[in-house]
Coordinates of C-alpha atoms and ligand atoms in Angstrom, one line a residue:
M2 CA 42.8 45.8 155.7
R3 CA 41.6 49.5 155.0
Q4 CA 38.4 49.9 152.3
I5 CA 39.5 52.0 148.8
P6 CA 39.5 55.1 149.5
T7 CA 37.6 57.7 147.2
P8 CA 39.7 59.1 144.2
V9 CA 40.8 62.9 144.5
S10 CA 43.1 65.2 142.8
V11 CA 46.2 66.2 145.3
P12 CA 47.9 68.7 143.6
L13 CA 52.2 68.7 144.9
L14 CA 51.9 72.1 146.5
D15 CA 48.7 74.4 147.2
L16 CA 49.7 77.7 149.0
R17 CA 46.3 79.3 148.4
P18 CA 45.0 77.5 152.3
Q19 CA 48.2 79.2 153.8
Y20 CA 47.7 82.5 152.3
Q21 CA 43.8 82.3 153.7
S22 CA 45.1 81.7 157.1
I23 CA 47.2 84.7 156.8
K24 CA 46.0 86.9 154.5
E25 CA 44.5 89.7 156.9
E26 CA 47.9 90.8 158.5
V27 CA 49.5 90.2 155.1
L28 CA 47.1 92.9 153.8
R29 CA 47.5 95.8 156.3
T30 CA 51.1 94.9 156.6
T31 CA 51.8 95.5 152.5
A32 CA 49.1 98.4 152.7
E33 CA 50.9 100.3 154.6
L34 CA 54.3 99.1 153.5
F35 CA 52.7 101.0 150.2
E36 CA 52.1 103.9 152.1
S37 CA 55.3 104.8 153.2
Q38 CA 57.0 103.6 149.5
L39 CA 60.4 102.3 151.4
F40 CA 61.2 99.1 149.1
I41 CA 64.7 99.0 149.9
L42 CA 66.3 97.1 152.6
G43 CA 65.8 99.2 155.9
A44 CA 64.0 98.5 158.8
R45 CA 61.6 95.7 158.0
V46 CA 64.2 94.0 156.3
E47 CA 66.4 95.0 159.0
A48 CA 64.1 93.5 162.0
F49 CA 63.2 90.3 159.5
E50 CA 66.4 89.3 159.5
K51 CA 67.4 89.8 163.7
A52 CA 64.1 87.5 163.3
V53 CA 65.7 84.6 161.6
A54 CA 69.2 84.9 162.8
E55 CA 67.0 84.3 166.1
Y56 CA 65.2 81.5 165.6
V57 CA 68.1 80.4 163.6
G58 CA 70.5 80.5 166.4
A59 CA 73.3 82.4 164.3
R60 CA 74.6 85.4 165.3
F61 CA 73.8 87.5 161.7
A62 CA 71.8 87.6 159.1
V63 CA 71.9 89.5 156.0
G64 CA 68.3 89.6 154.1
M65 CA 69.5 88.5 149.9
S66 CA 67.7 88.6 146.6
S67 CA 67.5 84.6 146.8
G68 CA 69.2 81.5 147.2
T69 CA 71.3 81.5 144.5
D70 CA 73.0 85.4 145.0
A71 CA 73.3 84.0 148.8
Q72 CA 75.6 81.0 147.7
L73 CA 77.5 83.0 145.7
A74 CA 77.6 85.7 148.2
A75 CA 79.3 83.3 150.4
M76 CA 81.9 82.2 147.8
M77 CA 82.7 85.6 146.8
A78 CA 83.2 86.4 150.6
I79 CA 85.4 83.7 150.7
G80 CA 87.1 84.8 147.7
V81 CA 86.6 82.0 145.3
G82 CA 87.6 82.5 141.9
P83 CA 90.5 80.8 139.1
G84 CA 91.9 77.7 140.1
D85 CA 90.1 76.7 143.1
E86 CA 87.7 74.3 143.3
V87 CA 84.4 74.2 145.9
V88 CA 83.5 70.4 146.9
T89 CA 79.7 69.5 146.9
S90 CA 76.8 67.3 146.3
P91 CA 75.9 66.4 142.9
Y92 CA 72.7 65.3 143.6
T93 CA 70.8 69.1 144.4
F94 CA 69.5 72.0 142.2
F95 CA 71.8 73.8 140.1
S96 CA 72.4 77.0 141.7
S97 CA 75.2 75.2 144.1
A98 CA 78.0 74.4 141.4
G99 CA 76.3 77.0 138.8
A100 CA 77.7 79.9 141.6
V101 CA 81.1 77.9 141.5
A102 CA 81.1 78.6 138.1
R103 CA 79.6 81.8 137.8
L104 CA 83.2 82.4 139.9
G105 CA 85.4 80.6 137.4
A106 CA 85.8 78.3 139.7
R107 CA 85.5 74.2 139.4
A108 CA 82.6 72.4 141.6
V109 CA 84.2 69.0 143.0
F110 CA 81.8 66.5 143.5
C111 CA 81.5 64.3 146.6
D112 CA 79.0 61.3 146.1
I113 CA 75.8 61.1 148.4
D114 CA 74.5 58.6 150.9
P115 CA 71.7 56.8 149.8
A116 CA 69.7 56.6 152.2
T117 CA 69.5 60.6 153.3
Y118 CA 70.2 61.9 149.9
N119 CA 72.9 64.4 151.1
V120 CA 76.9 63.8 150.9
D121 CA 78.4 61.0 152.4
P122 CA 80.9 62.0 154.7
E123 CA 83.5 59.3 153.9
K124 CA 83.6 59.6 150.9
L125 CA 84.9 63.6 151.5
R126 CA 88.3 63.7 152.4
K127 CA 89.3 61.8 148.7
V128 CA 87.8 64.7 147.0
I129 CA 89.7 67.5 148.7
T130 CA 92.7 69.1 147.3
P131 CA 94.8 71.8 148.4
R132 CA 92.9 73.5 145.9
T133 CA 89.7 73.0 147.8
K134 CA 88.8 76.7 149.2
A135 CA 85.7 75.6 150.2
I136 CA 82.7 72.6 151.2
Q137 CA 79.8 73.1 150.8
P138 CA 76.9 71.1 151.9
I139 CA 73.7 70.4 151.0
H140 CA 70.9 70.0 153.3
L141 CA 68.4 68.2 151.3
F142 CA 64.9 68.3 150.9
G143 CA 64.5 69.5 154.5
Q144 CA 67.4 67.2 156.3
C145 CA 70.9 68.5 157.3
A146 CA 73.4 66.6 156.1
D147 CA 76.0 64.6 158.7
M148 CA 77.4 68.0 159.8
D149 CA 80.1 66.5 162.3
P150 CA 82.1 64.8 160.3
I151 CA 82.1 67.3 157.4
L152 CA 83.2 69.9 160.0
D153 CA 85.9 67.8 161.3
V154 CA 87.7 67.7 157.9
A155 CA 86.6 70.9 157.0
R156 CA 88.6 72.2 160.8
E157 CA 91.4 69.9 160.2
K158 CA 92.1 71.7 156.9
G159 CA 91.0 75.4 157.9
I160 CA 88.3 75.1 155.1
P161 CA 85.0 77.0 155.5
V162 CA 82.1 75.6 155.3
I163 CA 78.9 77.1 153.4
E164 CA 76.1 75.3 154.4
D165 CA 73.1 75.2 152.1
A166 CA 70.2 75.4 153.6
C167 CA 67.3 76.4 151.2
Q168 CA 65.5 73.8 151.6
S169 CA 66.2 73.5 155.6
L170 CA 64.8 76.2 157.9
G171 CA 64.1 75.0 160.9
A172 CA 65.7 71.6 160.3
A173 CA 67.7 71.0 163.0
Y174 CA 71.0 68.3 163.9
K175 CA 71.8 67.3 166.8
G176 CA 70.0 70.4 168.5
K177 CA 71.6 73.0 166.9
K178 CA 69.6 74.7 163.8
A179 CA 70.6 74.4 160.0
G180 CA 72.2 77.5 159.1
S181 CA 74.2 77.7 162.4
L182 CA 76.1 75.1 162.1
G183 CA 79.3 76.3 159.6
D184 CA 81.0 79.3 158.6
F185 CA 77.8 80.3 156.3
G186 CA 74.0 79.1 156.0
C187 CA 72.3 80.0 153.1
F188 CA 68.3 80.3 152.8
S189 CA 66.0 80.6 149.8
F190 CA 62.4 82.2 150.6
F191 CA 61.7 81.0 146.8
P192 CA 57.4 80.6 146.9
S193 CA 57.6 76.9 147.6
K194 CA 60.1 76.9 150.0
N195 CA 58.7 75.6 153.4
L196 CA 59.2 79.7 154.6
G197 CA 58.0 81.2 151.5
G198 CA 58.1 84.5 149.7
F199 CA 55.5 86.7 147.2
G200 CA 58.5 86.0 144.6
D201 CA 61.9 85.5 145.0
G202 CA 64.1 86.3 148.8
G203 CA 67.0 85.1 150.4
M204 CA 69.3 85.4 153.9
V205 CA 73.3 84.6 154.4
T206 CA 73.4 83.6 158.5
T207 CA 76.7 83.7 159.9
N208 CA 78.6 83.8 162.9
D209 CA 81.2 85.7 162.4
E210 CA 81.7 89.1 162.2
G211 CA 84.1 89.4 159.6
W212 CA 82.1 87.5 157.4
Y213 CA 79.1 88.8 157.8
A214 CA 80.3 93.2 157.0
K215 CA 82.0 91.2 153.9
V216 CA 78.5 89.6 152.7
K217 CA 76.6 93.1 153.8
A218 CA 78.5 94.9 152.0
L219 CA 79.1 92.6 148.6
R220 CA 75.0 92.5 149.2
T221 CA 75.2 96.3 148.0
H222 CA 78.0 96.7 144.9
G223 CA 80.4 96.2 147.6
E224 CA 80.1 99.4 149.0
T225 CA 81.5 100.3 152.7
S226 CA 80.4 103.3 152.9
R227 CA 78.2 105.6 150.7
Y228 CA 79.1 105.0 146.6
H229 CA 83.1 104.0 147.8
H230 CA 84.3 100.2 146.6
K231 CA 86.7 97.8 148.0
M232 CA 85.3 95.1 146.6
V233 CA 83.2 94.1 143.5
G234 CA 79.5 92.9 144.4
G235 CA 76.0 93.2 143.4
N236 CA 72.7 94.1 143.6
F237 CA 71.9 91.3 146.3
R238 CA 69.1 93.0 148.3
L239 CA 66.1 91.3 149.6
D240 CA 63.1 93.7 149.1
A241 CA 60.9 95.2 152.0
L242 CA 57.6 93.7 150.6
Q243 CA 59.3 89.9 150.9
A244 CA 60.6 90.6 154.1
A245 CA 57.9 92.0 155.4
V246 CA 55.0 88.9 154.2
L247 CA 58.0 86.8 155.3
H248 CA 58.6 88.2 159.4
I249 CA 54.7 87.7 159.0
K250 CA 54.8 84.0 157.9
L251 CA 58.1 83.3 159.8
P252 CA 56.4 82.6 163.6
H253 CA 54.0 80.0 161.8
L254 CA 57.0 78.3 160.4
D255 CA 57.1 75.2 163.2
G256 CA 53.8 74.6 163.0
W257 CA 53.6 74.1 159.4
A258 CA 57.1 72.1 160.2
E259 CA 55.2 69.6 162.1
G260 CA 52.1 69.0 159.7
R261 CA 54.4 67.8 157.0
R262 CA 56.2 65.9 159.6
R263 CA 52.4 64.4 160.8
N264 CA 51.8 63.9 157.0
A265 CA 54.8 62.5 156.0
H266 CA 54.1 59.5 159.3
E267 CA 50.5 59.2 158.4
I268 CA 51.1 58.4 154.9
Q269 CA 53.6 56.2 155.6
T270 CA 50.9 54.4 157.9
L271 CA 48.4 54.3 155.6
F272 CA 50.4 53.1 152.8
A273 CA 51.6 49.9 155.3
E274 CA 47.7 49.4 156.4
F275 CA 47.0 49.6 152.4
G276 CA 49.7 46.8 152.3
G277 CA 52.1 48.6 150.4
R278 CA 55.8 46.8 149.9
P279 CA 58.7 48.4 150.2
F280 CA 61.6 48.9 148.3
A281 CA 63.6 45.8 148.7
E282 CA 60.3 43.4 147.9
G283 CA 60.1 45.4 144.8
G284 CA 58.0 48.0 146.2
L285 CA 58.6 51.7 147.1
S286 CA 60.7 53.4 150.2
F287 CA 59.9 56.6 151.6
P288 CA 62.5 59.0 153.7
V289 CA 64.7 58.3 156.7
E290 CA 65.2 60.8 159.5
A291 CA 68.7 60.0 160.3
N292 CA 70.0 59.8 164.1
G293 CA 70.2 63.3 165.6
C294 CA 68.4 64.7 162.6
F295 CA 64.9 67.1 162.7
H296 CA 63.1 66.3 158.8
V297 CA 60.8 69.1 157.8
F298 CA 60.3 67.8 154.3
N299 CA 60.1 70.5 152.1
Q300 CA 60.0 67.1 149.8
F301 CA 58.5 64.2 150.8
V302 CA 60.8 61.6 148.0
V303 CA 59.9 58.1 147.4
R304 CA 62.1 56.1 145.6
V305 CA 61.2 52.9 143.1
G306 CA 63.4 49.9 141.8
K307 CA 65.1 50.5 138.8
G308 CA 63.1 51.3 135.4
R309 CA 59.6 51.7 137.5
R310 CA 60.2 55.2 138.0
E311 CA 58.2 56.4 134.5
A312 CA 55.4 53.7 135.4
L313 CA 55.4 55.3 138.9
K314 CA 55.1 59.3 137.5
A315 CA 52.2 57.7 134.8
R316 CA 50.4 56.0 137.6
L317 CA 50.0 59.2 139.7
A318 CA 49.5 62.0 136.7
E319 CA 46.7 59.2 135.8
R320 CA 45.2 59.7 139.7
Q321 CA 45.7 63.4 138.8
I322 CA 48.5 63.0 141.8
G323 CA 50.8 66.4 141.8
H324 CA 54.7 64.9 141.7
A325 CA 57.7 65.9 140.4
V326 CA 61.5 64.9 140.1
Y327 CA 64.3 66.9 142.1
Y328 CA 66.5 66.5 140.3
P329 CA 66.6 64.3 137.5
V330 CA 70.3 65.2 135.9
P331 CA 73.0 65.4 138.3
L332 CA 75.6 67.9 138.4
H333 CA 78.1 66.4 137.2
L334 CA 76.5 65.1 134.3
Q335 CA 75.0 69.1 132.9
E336 CA 75.7 70.1 129.7
C337 CA 77.6 73.4 130.7
F338 CA 80.1 71.7 132.6
A339 CA 81.2 69.2 130.5
S340 CA 84.4 71.1 130.7
W341 CA 84.7 69.3 134.0
G342 CA 84.9 65.5 132.5
G343 CA 82.3 64.2 134.8
K344 CA 81.2 61.0 133.0
V345 CA 78.0 58.4 133.5
G346 CA 79.4 56.0 136.6
D347 CA 81.7 58.7 138.4
L348 CA 79.2 58.7 141.3
P349 CA 77.1 56.1 140.9
E350 CA 75.0 56.7 144.0
S351 CA 73.6 60.4 142.5
E352 CA 73.2 58.6 139.0
R353 CA 70.7 56.2 140.8
A354 CA 69.3 58.8 143.1
A355 CA 68.2 61.2 139.8
N356 CA 66.8 57.7 138.0
E357 CA 65.0 56.7 141.0
T358 CA 62.6 59.6 143.3
V359 CA 59.8 61.0 142.7
A360 CA 58.5 64.1 145.4
I361 CA 55.0 63.5 146.4
P362 CA 53.3 65.5 148.0
V363 CA 53.6 66.8 152.3
F364 CA 51.9 69.7 152.3
P365 CA 50.3 71.0 155.7
E366 CA 46.9 71.4 154.2
L367 CA 46.7 67.8 152.7
T368 CA 43.0 66.4 154.1
G369 CA 42.3 63.2 155.2
G370 CA 40.9 61.6 152.3
Q371 CA 43.9 63.4 150.0
K372 CA 46.2 61.2 152.2
E373 CA 44.0 58.5 152.0
F374 CA 44.2 58.2 148.1
L375 CA 47.5 59.1 147.7
A376 CA 48.9 55.9 150.2
F377 CA 46.3 53.6 148.6
T378 CA 47.9 54.9 145.1
L379 CA 51.4 53.6 146.0
A380 CA 50.6 51.1 147.7
E381 CA 48.5 49.4 144.9
F382 CA 51.3 50.2 143.2
S383 CA 54.1 48.7 145.2
K384 CA 52.4 45.8 144.7
E385 CA 52.2 44.7 140.8
N386 CA 56.1 44.1 140.4
A387 CA 56.4 42.1 142.9
Ligands
PLP13 C1 66.0 76.6 146.2 C2 67.2 76.0 146.0 C3 68.2 77.1 146.0 C4 68.2 77.9 145.2 O1 67.0 79.0 145.9 P1 66.6 80.4 145.3 O2 66.0 80.8 146.2 O3 65.4 79.5 144.0 O4 67.6 81.3 143.9 C5 69.3 76.5 146.2 N1 69.9 75.3 146.5 C6 68.6 74.6 146.8 C7 69.0 73.1 147.7 C8 67.7 75.0 146.8 O5 66.1 73.9 146.9

């Protein structure tokens, strides 16, 4: 057995070391941009769009103001509106159902697979109705949803698929990257995502030229030529400043993902070496990489048995180990969606996940000592309840 490690504080995420590694290039590039005073769209945004399309393996990419606006614009392009339903996961960030509600439509929730936290394709068919206008699977925490059966149902019924890949740029499913599998891929460059900007940003990817033209027009108020509007859009533009910073970061993304994967693996190995107990024995479980999936660990989420989550959070807080709950309230139980009629018990796996999971640090620059202290703390906790 390993020796008890020295206590050390561990932030959930610290972006400063990453910035130090690219600082000179960022300062040089942003200085050029400030000299040019060209801030809206233009060459830097186009170059970054091209780079992301190539990276993802999609034909087209449109820089957007946020992941939320990417989702909203994809739904607007499809024509989601009053009377329509959009099938999605209840265990995710708010924006997925929020965008549906903003368009006057209704989100219909499909419960998740407890092993991956992504939509369970076996439950999908049952929630599709003649009103289903889009299917929006979430690639949660950095791992793709099981897309083959989802795409099978969607193609059979002729329903477009919007991938919420906001947490999963670089993740892959059977050799294809997130954002290249469905009709639309939506990405976020919120600073805590694996590719994070210096503020908000997002992207829509697609392989279809028609969808591409529509999303691009929607990004500037539905304009098709200057001041001529055939449809109503919004101001969904990505700043040139964000595009410039993100383009500098993009070549590093795979290396950072490898760092996250290595840390995820090391923390689990250390946990076992410290005698940590698995969930089945009253302890704690780590994320599962599903068959055919390449996980990029935007979040590293552990699960503890019923009623133990608050104790784990308290322990981590006491040891100065950063942690967060993603997400404590499944979307069908959000107050603002009460009119959709969701009740406790409707979606048991999503509700269980919302009560049992905690995200812990995994960012690439964690030190060996931090990983040891984190794994030790988890292992110690996992043994107390057995
Ligand atoms: C971050 C995130 C979004 C929204 O992206 P923003 O850029 O913050 O608007 C949507 N879905 C998921 C799963 C996310 O993690």
